[in-house]
RNA sequence: GCCGGUGUAGCUCAGUGGUAGAGCAACGGUUUCGUAAACCGUAGGUCGUCGGUUCAAUCCCGACCACCGGCUCCA
């Protein structure tokens, strides 16, 4: 592709072009802006190149030769990329026809190995050079190539099928949720009645599971004073992702606070100057005194209060619940659970259907425990994850173990090298013992401790972090949380943050794509619909009595005894993805049976009414797939 | 937030410098029928918002908002 682009636009600057899961891309810097109208032209040129059947020739050059080559071509990005190759490593080049590029290895031996019909340019987008938003943006051309046209067409067809599973599309079609950016706001989904069913079924699952695992439930407000997030350490590091605070102060109080803050800023500057001890300090005002006064001002400012933040996480509230009563080692582990609603001001371009939103319901819980209890608790949490994955038939997942980076202690990560090592060892131990498939990634931990993120892939191939399990050895101490131990001393507990079902928003978005909207019976918004062959009174009576019986058993059932032809009624029920249809006609009425039809599977035959109902109830109770 | 694209009825989409259509859904009738769509009719829109060009703008231009594809970031 790069060869073709260079032929068409010789002034294009090249960055790099690696393969991806669906093909490949190449980044270019070019005055001309690519549009889809250019795609056929580029494809045409690529086809010519495949016909030329150029051989990919490898050559090794010295660093100086390579640099000189790219500099002579004015390829500044390539020159920068050269810096990424470690000193002493051979610099390999590949040449095909007139095109020469830095490359670790060719993906095919000759351009002719790709048949002209198998090539397609997919889309153009932009990307930051080296993925850093401070760097210039390049134009990224995505393309794909298959051995021949048939394989390409097959792949395109699959892409088309995948698009049909998009949770935004199905969510609208099925009436699960709605977005109202004009009145409610972007990223603030409204759960419609059918989507709320999913929300509540998941909550019920979580509540049952957590109850059995010894959790207790709590409820906390959606906002808190500024002091909360200063203490937790989320401010100012997290402020970017939080909704701006609500200012509660009256005009004069605000002036007072601003004055105090100004004074504080001055003192901080003074203290810094003193630290460097540039000038003599005739006033006799010592650095220690200044620090003390800053502290006093801090307290005064926070006591004025006046600022409330919508919570972006539940942990601080739970910490205050821990602090609300004196705790003994006998109370531990204390597992506080809540489906807490959090608000995060995600950047506008990051919003994505219901998968990435600004208001979210988290399947949250915080486990306060001793260091001795930690491994057992952590293992129990992991097991809960696996239990959920089994229920949802989720087999493509990966645990991502995120650890700290010792070089960034005190900046990105709290400066507790020993605790980091200790907790990371504990987590690693649990992972190895449980035989869980995981990868370890450095420098990705939370500021307060290592974490495990669970990556899942939806049927469409979208990858998401759906759940998280984090260790926190820092924030409980910042809140001064303690329990009285056996030896009558106060100790600080460890805290495990966990959210196996993530947020309703992302989890449901994921489930929609996972099931393509065809939910298992226990989750289905409309579980059963009773359909009559016609609208004659005795038949309608029969259908109504079945409906009433199911409804009394809390089955989500609707009835359709309209005068429409049964074919039409079935078509309606099928398009609404009703899980089970009970079709009744004169025959069924006389025999006391119902004809069972399953969504997507068709008619499965008649069953005695009582048996059909019992089967439904069992499947729901057992949450069968 | 950045780059590019898009914005017409509840949904999917046509369309034009002289103030708008189709299918499905909705509503009213007719149809009484055994496993994916019976027929007739009715209603529905400040053509994302604001401004500009023009005799005239849904169409051309600009700004903003929102959404989509990426990047960055994340549950």
XYZ file of C-alpha atoms (C1' of nucleotides) in Angstrom:
700
model
C 0.000 0.000 0.000
C 2.808 2.379 0.891
C 4.377 1.668 -2.497
C 1.134 2.602 -4.210
C 0.645 5.762 -2.171
C 4.191 6.884 -2.947
C 3.607 6.372 -6.639
C 0.457 8.485 -6.517
C 1.700 11.079 -4.016
C 5.515 11.149 -4.159
C 5.725 13.797 -1.431
C 4.080 11.564 1.204
C 6.069 11.112 4.376
C 5.974 7.624 5.784
C 5.696 6.547 9.372
C 5.071 2.867 9.907
C 2.649 0.231 8.760
C 2.169 -2.848 10.897
C -0.326 -5.660 10.426
C -3.526 -5.653 12.524
C -6.153 -8.227 13.331
C -8.210 -7.301 10.320
C -5.433 -6.408 7.918
C -2.924 -3.616 8.131
C -2.538 0.119 8.161
C 0.082 2.634 7.227
C 0.508 6.140 8.620
C 1.272 8.977 6.239
C 1.924 12.662 6.512
C 0.612 14.299 3.376
C -0.924 17.626 2.347
C -3.546 15.861 0.270
C -6.302 14.574 2.551
C -7.314 11.040 1.720
C -11.006 10.531 1.120
C -12.892 7.366 0.253
C -12.840 8.632 -3.361
C -9.102 7.969 -3.387
C -9.508 4.325 -2.350
C -10.212 2.884 -5.809
C -7.190 4.735 -7.200
C -4.914 3.340 -4.503
C -6.401 -0.136 -4.827
C -5.838 0.012 -8.570
C -2.188 0.916 -8.073
C -1.824 -1.880 -5.503
C -3.296 -4.363 -7.939
C -0.730 -3.278 -10.522
C 2.005 -3.897 -7.980
C 0.735 -7.383 -7.231
C 0.800 -8.090 -10.943
C 4.405 -6.857 -11.144
C 5.081 -9.638 -8.626
C 7.897 -7.770 -6.914
C 10.156 -9.793 -4.637
C 10.721 -8.588 -1.074
C 14.503 -8.415 -0.771
C 16.153 -8.166 2.588
C 19.296 -6.161 3.264
C 21.147 -5.214 6.420
C 22.556 -1.731 6.688
C 24.487 0.204 9.238
C 22.765 2.836 11.302
C 24.625 5.605 9.508
C 23.686 4.296 6.069
C 20.078 3.945 7.063
C 19.889 7.425 8.567
C 21.582 8.924 5.538
C 19.107 7.194 3.259
C 15.999 8.440 5.051
C 17.440 11.913 5.513
C 18.191 12.109 1.807
C 14.530 11.278 1.180
C 13.340 13.808 3.752
C 11.559 11.028 5.658
C 11.709 12.685 9.073
C 9.383 10.225 10.815
C 11.535 7.340 9.678
C 14.591 9.102 11.068
C 12.826 9.427 14.439
C 11.729 5.806 14.349
C 15.363 4.775 13.856
C 15.980 5.962 17.388
C 13.699 3.169 18.630
C 16.016 0.464 17.354
C 18.451 -0.493 20.098
C 22.112 0.299 19.449
C 23.945 -2.664 18.016
C 20.869 -4.391 16.659
C 21.024 -5.110 12.930
C 18.929 -2.718 10.885
C 17.032 -4.693 8.333
C 15.505 -3.273 5.197
C 13.169 -4.752 2.704
C 12.959 -3.660 -0.856
C 10.202 -4.385 -3.297
C 10.527 -2.785 -6.709
C 11.384 0.863 -6.176
C 10.132 0.856 -2.574
C 12.518 0.493 0.352
C 11.431 0.419 3.970
C 12.628 -0.318 7.430
C 11.066 -3.622 8.307
C 11.657 -6.485 10.688
C 10.363 -9.067 8.278
C 8.150 -9.390 5.258
C 4.679 -10.876 5.612
C 4.682 -12.414 2.141
C 7.606 -13.283 -0.114
C 6.460 -11.541 -3.274
C 3.752 -9.035 -4.031
C 2.222 -11.569 -6.392
C 1.246 -13.759 -3.449
C -1.704 -11.458 -2.958
C -4.256 -11.719 -5.739
C -5.506 -8.401 -7.103
C -9.111 -9.189 -6.185
C -8.274 -9.727 -2.534
C -7.262 -6.153 -1.819
C -9.410 -3.523 -0.207
C -8.785 -0.160 1.405
C -11.162 -0.029 4.330
C -11.096 3.394 5.850
C -9.022 6.441 6.539
C -8.649 7.883 10.017
C -6.132 9.895 11.871
C -3.738 8.844 14.533
C -1.150 10.609 16.636
C 2.473 9.972 15.775
C 3.643 7.344 18.263
C 0.212 7.374 19.866
C 0.889 10.506 21.869
C -1.714 13.230 21.735
C 1.009 15.887 21.961
C 2.437 14.709 18.640
C 1.199 15.665 15.186
C -1.609 13.628 13.687
C -0.958 11.476 10.691
C -3.392 10.038 8.226
C -3.859 6.360 8.801
C -5.025 4.276 5.875
C -6.508 0.936 6.842
C -6.580 -1.881 4.374
C -6.860 -5.601 4.202
C -5.726 -8.291 1.817
C -6.803 -11.851 1.223
C -5.481 -14.563 -1.022
C -8.341 -13.996 -3.437
C -11.609 -12.211 -3.963
C -13.784 -14.968 -2.491
C -12.014 -14.786 0.857
C -12.252 -11.017 0.858
C -15.970 -11.144 0.097
C -16.507 -13.689 2.836
C -14.733 -11.488 5.286
C -16.709 -8.429 4.225
C -19.915 -10.401 4.693
C -18.879 -11.337 8.212
C -18.163 -7.695 8.960
C -21.653 -6.889 7.770
C -23.118 -9.552 10.080
C -21.080 -8.193 12.954
C -22.437 -4.711 12.388
C -25.935 -6.086 12.876
C -24.939 -7.055 16.409
C -23.884 -3.555 17.321
C -25.374 -2.909 20.743
C -26.471 0.596 19.745
C -28.518 -0.766 16.866
C -30.057 -3.624 18.835
C -30.556 -1.406 21.860
C -32.709 0.940 19.792
C -34.540 -1.816 17.944
C -35.400 -3.698 21.114
C -36.213 -0.589 23.101
C -33.573 -1.266 25.751
C -32.157 2.219 26.197
C -32.345 5.662 24.672
C -29.929 8.519 24.407
C -31.161 12.063 24.680
C -28.142 14.281 24.185
C -30.273 17.395 23.854
C -32.265 17.233 27.085
C -30.413 14.768 29.290
C -26.886 15.034 27.955
C -24.366 13.047 25.949
C -23.269 9.819 27.575
C -26.213 9.766 29.982
C -28.327 6.811 28.874
C -31.981 6.403 29.739
C -32.882 2.818 30.537
C -36.224 2.005 28.957
C -38.529 -0.573 30.585
C -37.053 -3.488 28.642
C -33.472 -2.446 29.353
C -34.341 -1.933 32.991
C -35.319 -5.584 33.123
C -31.722 -6.443 32.192
C -30.404 -4.015 34.798
C -32.556 -5.505 37.522
C -31.902 -9.122 36.603
C -28.165 -8.476 36.762
C -28.566 -6.750 40.097
C -30.547 -9.655 41.399
C -27.812 -12.034 40.268
C -25.172 -9.896 41.956
C -27.148 -9.546 45.158
C -27.747 -13.261 45.425
C -24.150 -14.169 44.649
C -22.752 -11.569 47.004
C -25.145 -12.501 49.795
C -23.994 -16.097 49.590
C -20.374 -14.943 49.599
C -20.873 -13.059 52.847
C -21.178 -9.486 51.562
C -23.372 -6.867 53.219
C -25.096 -4.154 51.247
C -24.866 -0.415 51.757
C -26.295 2.688 50.078
C -24.439 5.937 49.633
C -25.200 9.350 48.110
C -24.164 10.284 44.599
C -22.036 13.207 45.724
C -19.625 14.262 48.411
C -17.681 17.275 49.568
C -14.377 18.237 48.071
C -12.554 17.070 51.178
C -13.543 13.505 50.381
C -11.592 13.446 47.140
C -8.691 15.439 48.469
C -8.294 12.889 51.215
C -8.651 9.934 48.907
C -6.025 11.405 46.608
C -8.287 11.370 43.577
C -8.084 15.153 43.368
C -6.340 16.674 41.544
C -5.112 13.611 39.605
C -8.577 12.472 38.718
C -10.241 15.902 38.480
C -10.083 15.814 34.675
C -12.428 12.851 34.642
C -14.841 14.266 37.175
C -17.780 16.560 36.561
C -16.890 20.082 37.669
C -17.823 20.741 41.281
C -21.052 22.314 42.423
C -20.334 25.585 44.146
C -22.527 25.931 47.231
C -21.075 29.093 48.749
C -22.816 32.436 48.882
C -21.029 35.350 47.288
C -19.325 36.629 50.484
C -18.292 33.159 51.614
C -16.760 32.522 48.271
C -14.773 35.747 48.512
C -13.549 34.678 51.911
C -12.483 31.333 50.573
C -10.748 32.843 47.563
C -8.816 35.126 49.899
C -7.759 32.161 52.008
C -6.698 30.278 48.925
C -4.681 33.198 47.692
C -2.947 33.439 51.057
C -2.253 29.725 50.920
C -0.735 30.004 47.444
C 1.549 32.783 48.665
C 2.670 30.715 51.622
C 3.364 27.711 49.443
C 5.544 29.856 47.231
C 7.304 31.236 50.276
C 7.889 27.767 51.654
C 9.370 26.632 48.373
C 11.715 29.595 48.329
C 12.787 28.762 51.874
C 13.435 25.186 50.910
C 15.943 26.370 48.386
C 17.349 28.850 50.926
C 18.357 31.349 48.276
C 17.940 34.455 50.375
C 18.486 35.108 54.092
C 15.268 35.202 56.024
C 15.273 38.199 58.363
C 11.731 37.803 59.620
C 12.525 34.707 61.651
C 9.505 33.023 60.100
C 10.756 29.444 59.828
C 9.847 26.982 57.114
C 8.273 24.794 59.716
C 5.996 27.633 60.796
C 5.022 28.312 57.195
C 4.152 24.665 56.662
C 2.087 24.738 59.807
C 0.210 27.825 58.653
C -0.471 26.268 55.266
C -1.946 23.281 57.059
C -4.145 25.565 59.130
C -5.376 27.352 56.040
C -6.128 24.041 54.340
C -8.320 23.051 57.241
C -10.063 26.414 57.260
C -10.734 26.196 53.521
C -12.138 22.702 53.661
C -14.267 23.536 56.672
C -15.835 26.315 54.657
C -16.929 23.450 52.476
C -18.862 24.814 49.620
C -17.837 22.376 46.914
C -19.549 19.131 46.138
C -18.441 16.640 43.536
C -20.513 13.964 41.867
C -18.792 10.751 42.790
C -16.646 9.135 40.128
C -16.062 6.084 42.301
C -17.675 4.553 45.371
C -14.611 3.707 47.418
C -14.357 6.898 49.471
C -17.978 6.611 50.546
C -17.420 3.019 51.586
C -14.309 4.042 53.470
C -16.431 6.499 55.429
C -18.847 3.686 56.204
C -15.930 1.708 57.523
C -14.994 4.721 59.624
C -18.548 5.239 60.847
C -18.256 2.593 63.535
C -15.356 1.300 65.605
C -13.999 -1.869 63.991
C -12.470 -4.932 65.526
C -10.424 -7.662 63.894
C -13.501 -9.798 64.551
C -15.442 -7.709 62.023
C -12.998 -8.569 59.248
C -13.212 -9.320 56.491
C -15.898 -6.695 56.037
C -17.375 -6.819 52.543
C -19.400 -3.734 51.648
C -21.344 -4.033 48.406
C -23.338 -1.475 46.474
C -24.580 -0.998 42.934
C -23.323 2.566 43.101
C -24.053 5.208 40.490
C -20.915 7.071 39.466
C -20.341 9.981 37.138
C -17.260 10.486 35.051
C -16.778 13.312 32.633
C -15.317 11.278 29.799
C -13.950 13.244 26.862
C -16.581 13.708 24.209
C -14.781 11.589 21.615
C -14.554 8.679 24.026
C -18.274 8.191 24.456
C -19.480 5.024 22.798
C -23.075 3.903 22.987
C -23.740 2.455 26.357
C -20.253 0.933 26.577
C -18.559 4.187 27.493
C -20.795 6.653 29.283
C -20.767 9.473 31.801
C -23.183 8.001 34.321
C -22.723 4.411 35.298
C -23.950 1.840 37.776
C -21.054 -0.122 39.180
C -21.250 -3.606 40.587
C -18.964 -2.377 43.321
C -17.772 -3.780 46.605
C -14.894 -3.114 48.948
C -13.448 -5.833 51.073
C -11.570 -4.695 54.167
C -9.306 -7.412 55.469
C -6.050 -8.205 57.228
C -2.899 -9.122 55.344
C -3.423 -12.733 56.456
C -6.924 -12.820 55.018
C -5.945 -11.173 51.763
C -5.014 -14.185 49.649
C -8.176 -16.056 50.540
C -10.380 -13.044 49.828
C -8.656 -12.332 46.562
C -9.057 -15.921 45.481
C -12.744 -15.893 46.394
C -13.235 -12.793 44.261
C -11.544 -14.450 41.297
C -13.761 -17.453 41.694
C -16.812 -15.220 41.638
C -15.604 -13.837 38.303
C -15.313 -17.325 36.868
C -18.755 -18.231 38.135
C -20.247 -15.263 36.300
C -18.377 -16.035 33.106
C -19.809 -19.520 33.177
C -23.357 -18.219 33.556
C -22.900 -15.958 30.545
C -21.034 -18.511 28.472
C -18.050 -16.200 28.248
C -15.029 -18.144 27.177
C -12.878 -15.568 25.471
C -11.398 -13.518 28.283
C -8.049 -12.664 29.703
C -6.939 -11.433 33.098
C -4.570 -8.488 32.860
C -2.407 -8.167 35.925
C -1.298 -4.539 36.161
C 1.696 -3.782 38.305
C 3.550 -0.610 39.182
C 6.704 0.826 37.716
C 9.400 1.331 40.352
C 10.739 4.292 38.372
C 7.499 6.188 38.959
C 7.057 5.672 42.680
C 5.929 8.873 44.292
C 4.472 10.190 41.029
C 2.017 7.864 39.389
C 2.192 5.347 42.216
C 2.221 5.848 45.993
C 5.715 5.638 47.372
C 5.533 2.350 49.277
C 8.006 0.065 47.508
C 7.710 -2.733 50.043
C 3.918 -2.792 50.031
C 3.927 -2.820 46.251
C 6.222 -5.793 46.181
C 4.318 -7.617 48.883
C 0.863 -7.163 47.384
C 1.995 -7.852 43.843
C 3.590 -11.081 45.019
C 0.388 -12.039 46.790
C -1.740 -11.354 43.725
C 0.638 -13.213 41.423
C 0.601 -16.137 43.817
C -3.203 -16.314 43.745
C -3.264 -16.126 39.964
C -0.727 -18.906 39.582
C -2.429 -21.117 42.160
C -5.828 -20.695 40.498
C -4.333 -21.644 37.142
C -5.903 -18.598 35.526
C -4.699 -17.452 32.129
C -3.209 -13.998 32.666
C -0.726 -11.494 31.313
C 1.315 -9.144 33.415
C 1.626 -5.501 32.402
C 3.894 -3.076 34.206
C 3.091 0.584 34.815
C -0.684 0.088 34.542
C -1.623 -0.270 38.199
C -3.941 2.088 40.074
C -2.103 4.693 42.134
C -3.041 2.820 45.306
C -2.111 -0.726 44.356
C -1.887 -3.473 41.758
C -4.990 -4.565 39.902
C -6.431 -7.214 37.667
C -8.554 -6.123 34.739
C -10.612 -8.629 32.855
C -10.536 -8.173 29.098
C -13.304 -9.717 27.089
C -14.014 -9.784 23.378
C -17.527 -9.294 22.137
C -18.871 -11.309 19.246
C -17.977 -8.370 16.993
C -14.400 -8.592 18.158
C -14.451 -5.421 20.226
C -12.200 -5.701 23.204
C -13.311 -4.324 26.526
C -12.201 -4.186 30.098
C -15.359 -5.435 31.639
C -14.396 -6.098 35.214
C -11.740 -5.111 37.664
C -10.225 -6.378 40.872
C -7.872 -4.032 42.653
C -5.733 -4.026 45.741
C -5.574 -0.878 47.808
C -2.964 -0.574 50.503
C -2.801 3.214 50.478
C -6.166 4.923 50.641
C -7.468 3.308 53.876
C -4.472 4.847 55.602
C -5.178 8.253 54.063
C -8.641 8.077 55.598
C -7.160 6.907 58.881
C -9.146 3.668 58.769
C -8.182 1.260 61.516
C -9.416 -1.774 63.340
C -8.466 -2.965 66.787
C -6.406 -6.117 66.540
C -6.035 -9.064 68.896
C -3.059 -7.433 70.540
C -5.166 -4.336 71.317
C -3.373 -2.096 68.813
C -4.914 -0.112 65.947
C -4.048 -1.468 62.514
C -4.874 -0.334 58.996
C -6.784 -2.845 56.870
C -6.034 -3.745 53.279
C -8.832 -3.059 50.853
C -9.868 -4.987 47.764
C -11.918 -3.085 45.184
C -13.816 -5.431 42.934
C -16.461 -5.181 40.227
C -16.940 -8.528 38.486
C -19.933 -7.301 36.502
C -18.251 -3.972 35.828
C -20.928 -1.394 35.175
C -24.440 -2.137 34.002
C -23.823 0.091 31.041
C -20.784 -1.677 29.681
C -21.802 -5.141 30.788
C -25.214 -4.934 29.176
C -23.721 -3.379 26.051
C -21.394 -6.299 25.945
C -24.153 -8.864 26.565
C -26.262 -7.392 23.763
C -23.448 -8.032 21.288
C -22.566 -11.349 22.898
C -26.109 -12.690 22.526
C -27.006 -10.545 19.479
C -30.054 -9.509 21.523
C -31.224 -13.124 21.867
C -30.996 -13.285 25.638
C -31.415 -16.473 27.618
C -34.837 -16.899 29.164
C -33.922 -15.605 32.609
C -32.614 -12.336 31.129
C -35.040 -11.833 28.264
C -37.025 -8.609 28.655
C -40.136 -10.357 27.328
C -39.817 -13.972 28.356
C -43.060 -15.372 27.044
C -45.816 -14.296 24.685
C -49.077 -16.179 24.439
C -50.552 -16.090 20.926
C -54.028 -17.173 19.917
C -55.057 -18.495 16.527
C -58.030 -16.134 16.484
C -59.908 -13.812 18.790
C -62.856 -16.012 19.689
C -63.915 -15.782 23.308
C -63.131 -19.296 24.672
C -59.657 -19.269 23.156
C -58.920 -15.804 24.499
C -60.087 -16.962 27.916
C -57.699 -19.916 27.776
C -54.787 -17.694 26.716
C -55.607 -15.185 29.426
C -55.607 -17.821 32.128
C -52.154 -19.052 31.014
C -50.867 -15.495 31.007
C -52.285 -14.856 34.475
C -50.731 -18.006 35.855
C -47.284 -17.098 34.505
C -47.587 -13.544 35.711
C -48.451 -14.789 39.203
C -45.106 -16.626 39.081
C -43.322 -13.383 38.125
C -42.737 -14.446 34.543
C -42.542 -11.506 32.139
C -45.363 -12.542 29.858
C -47.507 -10.686 27.343
C -50.539 -11.843 25.402
C -51.510 -11.266 21.798
C -55.103 -12.269 21.154
C -55.738 -9.781 18.392
C -57.608 -10.699 15.225
C -54.400 -10.716 13.167
C -53.368 -13.900 11.343
C -51.175 -16.094 13.525
C -48.338 -15.819 10.999
C -48.277 -12.099 11.526
C -48.364 -12.491 15.309
C -45.443 -14.893 15.167
C -43.495 -12.555 12.918
C -44.077 -9.748 15.417
C -42.952 -11.853 18.342
C -39.881 -13.071 16.446
C -38.766 -9.590 15.484
C -39.216 -8.469 19.091
C -36.965 -11.385 20.110
C -39.503 -12.816 22.545
C -37.828 -15.878 24.026
C -40.735 -18.332 24.152
C -44.028 -18.183 22.259
C -46.962 -20.243 23.425
C -49.318 -20.654 20.494
C -52.810 -21.822 21.321
C -55.724 -22.760 19.080
C -58.892 -24.741 19.420
C -56.915 -28.024 19.375
C -54.710 -26.963 22.274
C -57.640 -25.662 24.255
C -59.426 -28.991 23.986
C -56.312 -31.009 24.911
C -55.182 -28.628 27.658
C -51.801 -28.133 25.964
C -49.771 -25.292 24.527
C -47.667 -25.294 21.351
C -44.196 -24.098 22.296
C -42.150 -22.060 19.861
C -38.680 -20.797 20.710
C -37.251 -17.609 19.246
C -34.948 -18.421 16.375
C -35.562 -22.148 16.757
C -39.133 -22.499 15.547
C -41.926 -24.765 16.703
C -40.803 -27.405 19.215
C -44.188 -29.065 19.622
C -47.078 -29.219 22.067
C -46.744 -29.802 25.803
C -49.275 -30.078 28.610
C -49.878 -26.601 29.954
C -48.632 -27.414 33.474
C -45.447 -29.000 32.182
C -44.668 -26.085 29.897
C -45.048 -23.640 32.756
C -42.930 -25.759 35.098
C -40.163 -25.959 32.478
C -40.164 -22.219 32.048
C -39.911 -21.651 35.786
C -37.016 -24.093 36.122
C -35.052 -22.537 33.293
C -35.522 -19.098 34.814
C -34.661 -20.192 38.340
C -31.475 -21.943 37.200
C -30.499 -19.119 34.881
C -29.939 -21.564 32.079
C -28.015 -20.451 29.042
C -9.959 16.696 23.712
C -7.666 15.868 18.417
C -8.310 14.408 12.871
C -12.001 13.053 9.240
C -17.134 12.113 8.052
C -22.445 12.538 8.896
C -27.171 15.055 10.638
C -34.454 14.713 6.378
C -40.976 11.253 10.095
C -40.369 6.797 16.045
C -36.789 3.345 12.824
C -34.196 2.459 7.870
C -33.355 5.692 3.973
C -34.755 8.635 -1.033
C -34.709 13.775 -2.744
C -34.465 19.186 -4.710
C -31.833 26.798 -4.889
C -38.837 27.857 -5.702
C -40.677 25.613 1.910
C -40.580 17.457 1.167
C -41.320 11.704 -0.163
C -40.951 5.646 0.379
C -40.959 1.143 3.424
C -41.586 -0.484 8.437
C -43.745 1.119 13.108
C -48.250 4.071 15.004
C -53.656 4.993 14.685
C -58.916 3.634 12.467
C -61.489 -0.088 9.859
C -62.038 -4.845 7.239
C -59.978 -10.038 7.552
C -61.100 -15.315 12.006
C -56.489 -17.560 9.931
C -52.096 -23.563 12.890
C -46.009 -21.442 13.238
C -41.706 -15.189 10.078
C -45.387 -10.506 7.867
C -53.680 -10.250 4.833
C -56.107 -5.730 2.837
C -57.891 -0.544 2.807
C -57.443 4.087 4.915
C -55.489 8.075 8.392
C -51.997 10.783 10.752
C -47.030 12.148 11.373
C -41.503 16.674 9.697
C -39.466 24.749 11.846
C -35.199 18.894 6.770
C -29.737 19.199 14.179
C -29.314 24.724 16.114
C -27.963 29.740 15.141
C -26.172 33.171 11.673
C -24.743 34.608 6.495
C -25.249 34.680 0.862
C -29.800 35.036 -2.275
C -35.897 37.806 -4.723
C -36.114 32.817 -2.494
C -32.096 28.037 1.554
C -33.701 21.651 3.802
C -30.040 22.207 -0.389
C -24.576 27.023 -0.925
C -21.128 29.286 3.112
C -19.735 29.884 8.488
C -20.086 28.853 13.674
C -21.986 25.740 17.322
C -24.272 21.079 19.025
C -24.795 15.912 18.498
C -23.646 11.342 16.404
C -20.298 7.977 13.490
C -14.989 6.089 12.126
C -10.256 6.421 14.282
C -6.458 8.416 17.880
C -5.830 9.401 22.998
C -8.140 7.792 27.573
C -11.098 4.027 30.358
C -15.485 0.226 33.806
